[in-house]
Coordinates of C-alpha atoms in Angstrom, one line a residue:
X1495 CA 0.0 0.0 0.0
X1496 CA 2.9 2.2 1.0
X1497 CA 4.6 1.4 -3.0
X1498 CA 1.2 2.3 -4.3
X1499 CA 0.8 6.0 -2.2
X1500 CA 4.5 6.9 -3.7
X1501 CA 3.5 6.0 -7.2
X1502 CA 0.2 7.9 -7.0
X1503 CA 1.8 11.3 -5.5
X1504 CA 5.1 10.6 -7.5
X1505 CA 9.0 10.7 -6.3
X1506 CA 12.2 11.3 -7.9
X1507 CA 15.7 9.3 -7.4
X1508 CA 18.5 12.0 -6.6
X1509 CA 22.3 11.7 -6.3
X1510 CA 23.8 13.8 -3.9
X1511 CA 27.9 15.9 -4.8
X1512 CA 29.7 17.9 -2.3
X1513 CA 31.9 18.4 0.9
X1514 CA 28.9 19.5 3.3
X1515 CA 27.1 16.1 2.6
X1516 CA 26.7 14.8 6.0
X1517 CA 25.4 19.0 7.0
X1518 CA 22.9 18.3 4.4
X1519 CA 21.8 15.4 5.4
X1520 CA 21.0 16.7 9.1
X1521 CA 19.2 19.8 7.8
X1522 CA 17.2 17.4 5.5
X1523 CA 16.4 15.3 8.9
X1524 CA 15.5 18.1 10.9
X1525 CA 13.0 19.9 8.5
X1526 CA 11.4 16.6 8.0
X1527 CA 12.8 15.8 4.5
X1528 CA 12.0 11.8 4.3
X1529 CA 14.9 10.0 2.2
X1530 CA 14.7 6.4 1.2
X1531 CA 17.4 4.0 -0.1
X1532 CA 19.9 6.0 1.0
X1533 CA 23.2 4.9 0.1
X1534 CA 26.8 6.2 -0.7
X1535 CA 28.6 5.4 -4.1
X1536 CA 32.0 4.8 -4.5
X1537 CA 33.0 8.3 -5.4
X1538 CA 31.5 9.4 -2.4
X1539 CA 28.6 10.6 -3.9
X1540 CA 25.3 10.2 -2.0
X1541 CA 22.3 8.5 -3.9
X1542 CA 18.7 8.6 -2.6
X1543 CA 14.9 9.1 -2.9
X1544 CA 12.0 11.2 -1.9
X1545 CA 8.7 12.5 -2.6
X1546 CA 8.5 15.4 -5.0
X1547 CA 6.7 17.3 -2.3
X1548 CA 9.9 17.1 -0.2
X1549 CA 12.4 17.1 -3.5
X1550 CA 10.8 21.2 -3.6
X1551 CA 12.0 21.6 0.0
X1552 CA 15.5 20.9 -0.8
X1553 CA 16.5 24.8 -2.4
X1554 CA 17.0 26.2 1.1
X1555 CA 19.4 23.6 2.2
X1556 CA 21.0 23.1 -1.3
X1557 CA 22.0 26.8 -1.0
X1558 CA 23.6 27.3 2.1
X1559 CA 25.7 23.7 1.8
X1560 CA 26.4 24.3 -1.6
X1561 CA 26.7 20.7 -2.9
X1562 CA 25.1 19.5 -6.6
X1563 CA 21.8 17.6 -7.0
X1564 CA 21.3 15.9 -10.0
X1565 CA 17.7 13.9 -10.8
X1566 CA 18.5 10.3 -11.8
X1567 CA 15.3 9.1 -12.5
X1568 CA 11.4 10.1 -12.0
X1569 CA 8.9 8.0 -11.1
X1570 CA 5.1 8.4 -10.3
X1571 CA 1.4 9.5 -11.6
X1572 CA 2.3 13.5 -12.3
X1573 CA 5.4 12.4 -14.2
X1574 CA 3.5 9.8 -16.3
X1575 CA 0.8 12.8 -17.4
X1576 CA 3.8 14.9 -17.7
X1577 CA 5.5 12.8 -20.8
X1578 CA 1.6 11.5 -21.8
X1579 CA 0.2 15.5 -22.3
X1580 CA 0.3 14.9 -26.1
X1581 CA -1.7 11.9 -25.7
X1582 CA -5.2 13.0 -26.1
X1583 CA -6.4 9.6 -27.7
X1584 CA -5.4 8.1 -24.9
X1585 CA -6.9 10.1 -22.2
X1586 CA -10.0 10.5 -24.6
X1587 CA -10.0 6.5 -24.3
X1588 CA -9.9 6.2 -20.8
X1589 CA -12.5 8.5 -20.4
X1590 CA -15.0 7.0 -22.9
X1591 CA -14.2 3.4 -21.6
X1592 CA -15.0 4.9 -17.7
X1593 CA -18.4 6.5 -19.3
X1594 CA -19.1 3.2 -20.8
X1595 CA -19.1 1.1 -17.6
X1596 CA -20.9 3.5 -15.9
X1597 CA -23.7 3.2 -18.8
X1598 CA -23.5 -0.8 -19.1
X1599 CA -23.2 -1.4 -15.3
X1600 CA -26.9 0.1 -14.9
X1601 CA -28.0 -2.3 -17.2
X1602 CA -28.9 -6.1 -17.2
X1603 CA -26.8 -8.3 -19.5
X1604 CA -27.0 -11.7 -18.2
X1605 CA -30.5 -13.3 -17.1
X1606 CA -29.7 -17.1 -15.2
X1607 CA -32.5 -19.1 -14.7
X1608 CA -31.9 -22.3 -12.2
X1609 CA -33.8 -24.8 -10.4
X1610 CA -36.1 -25.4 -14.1
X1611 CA -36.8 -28.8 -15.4
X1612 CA -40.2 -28.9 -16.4
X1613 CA -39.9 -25.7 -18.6
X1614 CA -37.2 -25.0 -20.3
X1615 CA -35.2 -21.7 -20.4
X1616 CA -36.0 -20.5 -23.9
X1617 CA -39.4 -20.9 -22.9
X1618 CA -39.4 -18.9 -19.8
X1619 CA -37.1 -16.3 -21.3
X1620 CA -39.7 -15.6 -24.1
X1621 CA -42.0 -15.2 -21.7
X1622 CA -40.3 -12.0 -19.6
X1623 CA -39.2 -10.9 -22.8
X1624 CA -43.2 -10.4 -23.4
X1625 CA -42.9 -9.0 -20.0
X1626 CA -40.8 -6.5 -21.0
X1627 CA -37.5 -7.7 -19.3
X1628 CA -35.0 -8.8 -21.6
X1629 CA -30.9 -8.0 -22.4
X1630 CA -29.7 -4.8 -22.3
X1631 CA -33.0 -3.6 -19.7
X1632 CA -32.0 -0.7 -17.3
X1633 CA -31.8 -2.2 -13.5
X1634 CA -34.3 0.7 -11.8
X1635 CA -36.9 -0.4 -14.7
X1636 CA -36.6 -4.0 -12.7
X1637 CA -38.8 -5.2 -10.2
X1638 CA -38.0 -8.5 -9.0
X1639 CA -41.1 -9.0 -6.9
X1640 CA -42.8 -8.6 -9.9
X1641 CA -41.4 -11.2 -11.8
X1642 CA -41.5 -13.8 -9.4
X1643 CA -45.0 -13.3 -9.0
X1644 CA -46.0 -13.4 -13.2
X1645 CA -43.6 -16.5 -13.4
X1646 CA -45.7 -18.0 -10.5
X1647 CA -49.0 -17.1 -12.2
X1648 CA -47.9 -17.8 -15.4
X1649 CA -46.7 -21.6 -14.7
X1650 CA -48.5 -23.7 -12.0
X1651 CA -46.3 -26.3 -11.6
X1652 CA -43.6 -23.7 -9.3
X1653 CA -44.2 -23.9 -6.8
X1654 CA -41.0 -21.5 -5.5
X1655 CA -39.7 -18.5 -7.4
X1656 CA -37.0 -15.9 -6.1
X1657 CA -35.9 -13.1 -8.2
X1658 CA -32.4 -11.0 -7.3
X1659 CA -30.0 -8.4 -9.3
X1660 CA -26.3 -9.6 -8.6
X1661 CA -24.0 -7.2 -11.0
X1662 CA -25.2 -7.0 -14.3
X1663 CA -27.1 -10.2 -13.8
X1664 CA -30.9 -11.4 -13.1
X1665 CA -31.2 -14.3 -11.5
X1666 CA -34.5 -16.4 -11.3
X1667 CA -34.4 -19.3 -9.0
X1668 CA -37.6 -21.6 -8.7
X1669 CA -38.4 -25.0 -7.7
X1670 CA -41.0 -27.4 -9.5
X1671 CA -43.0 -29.5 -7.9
X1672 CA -46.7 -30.4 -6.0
X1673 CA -48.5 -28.1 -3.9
X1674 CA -48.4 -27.9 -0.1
X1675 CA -50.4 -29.8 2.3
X1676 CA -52.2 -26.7 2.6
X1677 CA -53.0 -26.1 -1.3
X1678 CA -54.1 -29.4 -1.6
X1679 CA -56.9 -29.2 0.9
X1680 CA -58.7 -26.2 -0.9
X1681 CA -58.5 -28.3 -4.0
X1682 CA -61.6 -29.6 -4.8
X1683 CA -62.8 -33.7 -3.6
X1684 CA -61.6 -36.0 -5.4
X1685 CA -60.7 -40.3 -6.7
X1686 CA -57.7 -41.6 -7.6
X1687 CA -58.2 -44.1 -10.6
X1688 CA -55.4 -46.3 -12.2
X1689 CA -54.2 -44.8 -15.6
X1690 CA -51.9 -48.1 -16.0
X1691 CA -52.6 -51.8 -15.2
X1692 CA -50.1 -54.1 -13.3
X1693 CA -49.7 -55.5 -9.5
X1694 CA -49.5 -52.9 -6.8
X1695 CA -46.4 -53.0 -5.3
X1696 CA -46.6 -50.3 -2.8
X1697 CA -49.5 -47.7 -1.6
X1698 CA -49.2 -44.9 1.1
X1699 CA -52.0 -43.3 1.4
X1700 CA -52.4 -40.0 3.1
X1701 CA -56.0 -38.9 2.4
X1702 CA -58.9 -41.1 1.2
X1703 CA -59.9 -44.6 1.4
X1704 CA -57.8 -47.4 -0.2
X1705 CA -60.1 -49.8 -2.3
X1706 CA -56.6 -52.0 -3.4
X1707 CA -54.0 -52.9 -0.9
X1708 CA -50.1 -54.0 -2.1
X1709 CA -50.2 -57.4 -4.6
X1710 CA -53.3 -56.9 -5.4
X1711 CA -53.8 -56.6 -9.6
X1712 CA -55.2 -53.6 -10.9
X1713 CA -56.4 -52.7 -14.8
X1714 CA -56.7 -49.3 -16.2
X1715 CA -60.0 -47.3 -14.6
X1716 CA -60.1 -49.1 -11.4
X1717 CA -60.6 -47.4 -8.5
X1718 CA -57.9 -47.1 -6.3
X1719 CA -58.4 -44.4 -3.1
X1720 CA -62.0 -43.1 -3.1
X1721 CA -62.3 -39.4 -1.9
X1722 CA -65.5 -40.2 0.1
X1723 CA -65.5 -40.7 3.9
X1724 CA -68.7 -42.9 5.6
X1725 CA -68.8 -41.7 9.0
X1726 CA -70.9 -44.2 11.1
X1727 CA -72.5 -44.7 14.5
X1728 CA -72.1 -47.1 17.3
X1729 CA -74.5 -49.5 15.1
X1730 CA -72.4 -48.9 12.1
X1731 CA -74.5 -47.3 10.1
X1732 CA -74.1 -44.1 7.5
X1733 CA -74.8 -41.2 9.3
X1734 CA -72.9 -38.5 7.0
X1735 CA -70.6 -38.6 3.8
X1736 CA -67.5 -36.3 4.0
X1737 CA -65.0 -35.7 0.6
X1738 CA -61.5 -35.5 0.5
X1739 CA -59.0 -34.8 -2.1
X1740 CA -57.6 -37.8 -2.2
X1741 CA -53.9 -38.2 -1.9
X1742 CA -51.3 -41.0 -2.4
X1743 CA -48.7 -42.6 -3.6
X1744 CA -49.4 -46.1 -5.1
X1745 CA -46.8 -47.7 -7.3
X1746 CA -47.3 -50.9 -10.0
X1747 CA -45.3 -53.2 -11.3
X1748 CA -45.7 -54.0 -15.4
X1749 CA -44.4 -55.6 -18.1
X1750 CA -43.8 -52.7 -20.9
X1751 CA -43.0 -53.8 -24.0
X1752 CA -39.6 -52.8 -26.2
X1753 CA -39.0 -53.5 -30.3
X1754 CA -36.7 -51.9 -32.4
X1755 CA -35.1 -52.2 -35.7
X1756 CA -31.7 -51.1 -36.4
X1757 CA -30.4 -51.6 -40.3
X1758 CA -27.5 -52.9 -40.7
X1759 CA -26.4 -50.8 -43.3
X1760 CA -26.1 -47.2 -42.3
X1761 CA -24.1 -43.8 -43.6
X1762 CA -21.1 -42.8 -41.6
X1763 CA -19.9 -39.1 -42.3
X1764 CA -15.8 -39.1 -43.5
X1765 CA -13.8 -35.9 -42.8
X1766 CA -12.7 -34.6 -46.4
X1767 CA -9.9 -31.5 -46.8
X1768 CA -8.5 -29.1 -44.1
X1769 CA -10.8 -27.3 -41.7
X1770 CA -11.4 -24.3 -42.1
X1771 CA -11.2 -21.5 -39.2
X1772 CA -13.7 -18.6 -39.0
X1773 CA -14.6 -15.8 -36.4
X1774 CA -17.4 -13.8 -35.2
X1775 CA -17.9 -10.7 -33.2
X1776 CA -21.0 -10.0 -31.7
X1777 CA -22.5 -6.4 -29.9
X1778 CA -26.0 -6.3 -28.5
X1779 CA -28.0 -7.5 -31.4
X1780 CA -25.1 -6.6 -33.9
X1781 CA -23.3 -9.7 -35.7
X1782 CA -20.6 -9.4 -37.7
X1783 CA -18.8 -12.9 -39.3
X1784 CA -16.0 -13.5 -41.3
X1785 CA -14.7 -16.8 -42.5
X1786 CA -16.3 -20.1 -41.5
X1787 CA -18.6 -20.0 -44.5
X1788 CA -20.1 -23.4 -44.9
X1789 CA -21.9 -25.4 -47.6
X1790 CA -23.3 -28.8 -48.8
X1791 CA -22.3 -31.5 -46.5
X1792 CA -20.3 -29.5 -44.5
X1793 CA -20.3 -29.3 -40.3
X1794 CA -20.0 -25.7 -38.1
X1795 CA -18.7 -26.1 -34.6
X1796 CA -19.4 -22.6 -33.2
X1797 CA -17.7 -21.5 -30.1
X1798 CA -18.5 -18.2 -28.2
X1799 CA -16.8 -15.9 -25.7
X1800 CA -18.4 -13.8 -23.7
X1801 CA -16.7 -11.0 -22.0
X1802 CA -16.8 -10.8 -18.3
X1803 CA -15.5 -7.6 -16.4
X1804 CA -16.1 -9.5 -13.1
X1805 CA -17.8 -12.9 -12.1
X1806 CA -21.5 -10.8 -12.5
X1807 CA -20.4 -8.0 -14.6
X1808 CA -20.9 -9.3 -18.2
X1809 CA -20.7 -6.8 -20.8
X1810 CA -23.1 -7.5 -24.5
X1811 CA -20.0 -8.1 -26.0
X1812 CA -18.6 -11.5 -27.1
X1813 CA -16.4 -13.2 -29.7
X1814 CA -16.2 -16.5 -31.1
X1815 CA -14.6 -19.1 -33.2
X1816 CA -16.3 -21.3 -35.8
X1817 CA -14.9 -24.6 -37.0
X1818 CA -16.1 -25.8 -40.2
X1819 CA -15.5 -29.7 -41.7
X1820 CA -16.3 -31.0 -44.8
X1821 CA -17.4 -34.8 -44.8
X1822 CA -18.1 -37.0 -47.1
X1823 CA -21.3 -40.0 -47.0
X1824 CA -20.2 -43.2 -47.4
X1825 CA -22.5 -46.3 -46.7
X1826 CA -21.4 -49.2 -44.0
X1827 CA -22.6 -51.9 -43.2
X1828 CA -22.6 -53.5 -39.5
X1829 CA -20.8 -56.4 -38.1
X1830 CA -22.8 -58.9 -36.5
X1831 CA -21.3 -57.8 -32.9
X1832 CA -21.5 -54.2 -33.6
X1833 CA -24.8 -53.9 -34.9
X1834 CA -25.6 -55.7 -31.1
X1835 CA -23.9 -53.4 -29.6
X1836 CA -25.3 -50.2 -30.9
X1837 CA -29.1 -51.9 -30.5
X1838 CA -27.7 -52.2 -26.4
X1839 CA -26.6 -48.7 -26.7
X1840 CA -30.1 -47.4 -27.9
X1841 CA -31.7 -49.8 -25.2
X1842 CA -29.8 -48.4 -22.7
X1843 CA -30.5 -44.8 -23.8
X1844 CA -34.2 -46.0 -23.6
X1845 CA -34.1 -47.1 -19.8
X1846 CA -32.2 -44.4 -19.3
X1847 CA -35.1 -41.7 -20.4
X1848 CA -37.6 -43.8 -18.1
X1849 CA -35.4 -43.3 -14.6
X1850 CA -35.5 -39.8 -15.3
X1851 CA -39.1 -39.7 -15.6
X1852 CA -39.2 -41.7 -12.5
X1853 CA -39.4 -45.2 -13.3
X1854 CA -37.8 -48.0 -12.0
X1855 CA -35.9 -51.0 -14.1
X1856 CA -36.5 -54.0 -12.2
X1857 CA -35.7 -56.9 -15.2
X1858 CA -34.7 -56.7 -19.0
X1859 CA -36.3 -59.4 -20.5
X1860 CA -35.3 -57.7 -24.1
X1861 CA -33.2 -60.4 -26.3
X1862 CA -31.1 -59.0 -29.5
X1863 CA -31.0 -60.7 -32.8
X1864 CA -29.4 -60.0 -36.3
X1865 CA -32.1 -60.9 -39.1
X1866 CA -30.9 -60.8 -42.4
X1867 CA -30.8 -57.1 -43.0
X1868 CA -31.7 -55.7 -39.7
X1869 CA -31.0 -56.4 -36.2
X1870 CA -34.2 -56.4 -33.6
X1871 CA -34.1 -56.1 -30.3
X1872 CA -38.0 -57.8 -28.8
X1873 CA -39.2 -58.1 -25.9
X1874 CA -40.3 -56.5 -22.6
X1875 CA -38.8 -54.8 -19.6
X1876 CA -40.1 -55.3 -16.0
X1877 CA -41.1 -51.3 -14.8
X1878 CA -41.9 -50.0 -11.1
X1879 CA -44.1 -47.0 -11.8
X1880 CA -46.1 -44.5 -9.8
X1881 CA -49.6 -44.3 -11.1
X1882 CA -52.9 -42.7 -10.5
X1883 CA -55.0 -40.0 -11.7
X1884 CA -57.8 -37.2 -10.0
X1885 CA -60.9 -38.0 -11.0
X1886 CA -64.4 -36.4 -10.1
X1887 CA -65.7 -38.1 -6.6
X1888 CA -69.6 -39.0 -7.1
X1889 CA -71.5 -36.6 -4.2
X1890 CA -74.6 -38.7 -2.2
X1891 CA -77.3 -37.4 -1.1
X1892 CA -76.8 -36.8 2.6
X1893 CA -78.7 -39.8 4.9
X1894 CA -81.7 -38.5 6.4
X1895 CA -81.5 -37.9 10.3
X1896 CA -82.8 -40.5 12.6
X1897 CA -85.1 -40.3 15.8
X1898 CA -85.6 -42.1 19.2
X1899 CA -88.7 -43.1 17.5
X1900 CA -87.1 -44.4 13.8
X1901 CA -85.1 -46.7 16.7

């Protein structure tokens, strides 16, 4: 920090010639005349440095012990404007780059949406841009209460939504997911019926009456949890009907079936001639591209850069590098092994899309076979899967009141 004050006020490196050297350095100590990296040279010159504030108080003693000061070097923010006073580019530069942060940093550049799954971020970002926020927006026309509450009108299923200005960034965090206890129980009463058939494997329920219980077997439309409550007397009988929204979790077990064909001749793309190397600048909504032009049967690879003043300060300015390959089509044809081996790796991309909706593998029962031209994989895998749908709960009429006498 102490480097950093002597740069900013600026300070000189003297040498010091003369008999009354040691008298000049006592009147320098006692009128407060602050030397650093003093040392003596072998001609018996003296060779320090000070402050250009204290190099001015120097005249007084420099005449009365008559020795020569000579400035060796200068160094510091008043010499630097000094030698750059020509400069007026570069002064003019500084200043419109300092003007320009001030303008950008008022604005939003960046808008980070997290915590989505259900709906994706193109989506939601078309959506505040019909909202009005979008790139480029000033910050004071933001109103992050706002937001979060259209977002939470706009889409049901979030449940959660925060808003916040960090930088030049928005961020909207939400979460996705069912209602609270509380929401559920203004919805209106409710069944649950099976949209799937199979063998109950497991069934919490939380509110409603369970008409199936675990192993029993269930087809598609049955009634699972009905949304009615019987409340009945010492004597078991009806006395009044109370509806629920009914509410659990009940999971099956099912066969689903798999087939799929996979030719075994397909086209493979070949690399032909050098790659070719392109750029790109882009401002705001301006784009500007040279090289990387691409044509018939050709592949782009587009990289971009966007520059960052700080971790949340990201300016609407960005470069990038395109990469573009020429191929050529040339038909294969599978190996018997191969050809098995890409059918496993579409299976397995298959059972891999059903976890993340959820569902469980509990058995492959799918066998693989090359048949003449084409390789099928048949057969079935063995699913876990939670099931149920709401459907409308049939309202009684209420039982009529009985009497002493009706007893």
């Amino acid at each position: 920090m102490e480097g950093f004050l002597r740069l900013l006020s600026g300070y000189v490196k003297i040498r010091i010639q003369g008999d009354q050297g040691e008298r000049f350095l006592n009147l320098c100590r006692s009128r407060g005349i602050v030397m650093r990296d003093l040392a003596r040279r072998e001609d018996g010159s003296l060779v320090c440095s000070l402050s250009v504030r204290h190099f001015f108080l120097l005249s007084s003693i420099h005449r009365k012990t008559k020795v020569q000061i000579h400035i060796l070097e200068k160094h510091g923010l008043p010499f630097f404007f000094v030698r750059s006073k020509k400069r007026k580019a570069f002064f003019l530069g500084i200043l419109l780059c300092a003007v320009l942060l001030f303008l950008f940093s008022g604005r939003i550049w960046n808008i980070h949406i997290e915590g989505n799954i259900q709906n994706s971020t193109p989506e939601i970002l078309a959506f505040l841009g019909e909202q009005g926020v979008s790139h480029g927006i000033r910050k004071s026309k933001v109103n992050c209460s706002e937001i979060a509450a259209s977002v939470r009108q706009n889409y049901p299923e979030v449940t959660w939504v925060s808003a916040r200005i960090e930088g030049t960034r928005l961020i909207l965090t939400m979460k996705e997911g069912i209602f609270a206890e509380e929401t559920r129980e203004q919805q209106e009463p409710c069944s649950i019926k099976a949209n799937e058939g199979g063998t109950i494997v497991k069934m919490v329920t939380r509110a409603g009456v369970p008409q199936m219980k675990p192993g029993d077997v269930c087809r598609e439309g049955d009634l699972l949890v009905l949304g009615r409550l019987d409340l009945r007397n010492d004597s078991q009988e009806v006395i009044r009907y109370e509806y629920v929204h009914a509410d659990a979790d009940i999971y099956i077990k099912r066969d689903l079936p798999y087939y799929a064909e996979l030719p075994m001749e397909y086209e493979t793309e070949i690399p032909s001639g050098k790659e070719k190397k392109g750029w790109f600048l882009k401002v705001g909504t301006w784009y500007l591209e040279w090289g990387g032009e691409g044509g018939e049967n050709t592949r782009r690879i587009v990289e971009e850069y966007p520059f960052y003043i700080t971790g949340n300060f990201a300016l609407p300015v960005s470069v990038g590098k395109i990469s573009v390959r020429a191929f050529e089509k040339k038909k294969e044809v599978y190996t018997e092994s191969a050809a098995k081996a890409e059918a496993f790796r579409i299976l397995q991309e298959y059972e891999e899309k059903l976890m993340e909706k959820g569902v469980q593998i509990s058995a492959n029962n799918v066998k693989i076979e090359v048949d003449h031209k084409i390789c099928v994989s048949s057969g079935s895998l063995e699913i876990i899967q939670k099931i149920g749908k709401d459907t409308p709960v049939e309202i009684l009429e209420q039982p009529a009141e009985r009497t002493t006498e009706d007893g």
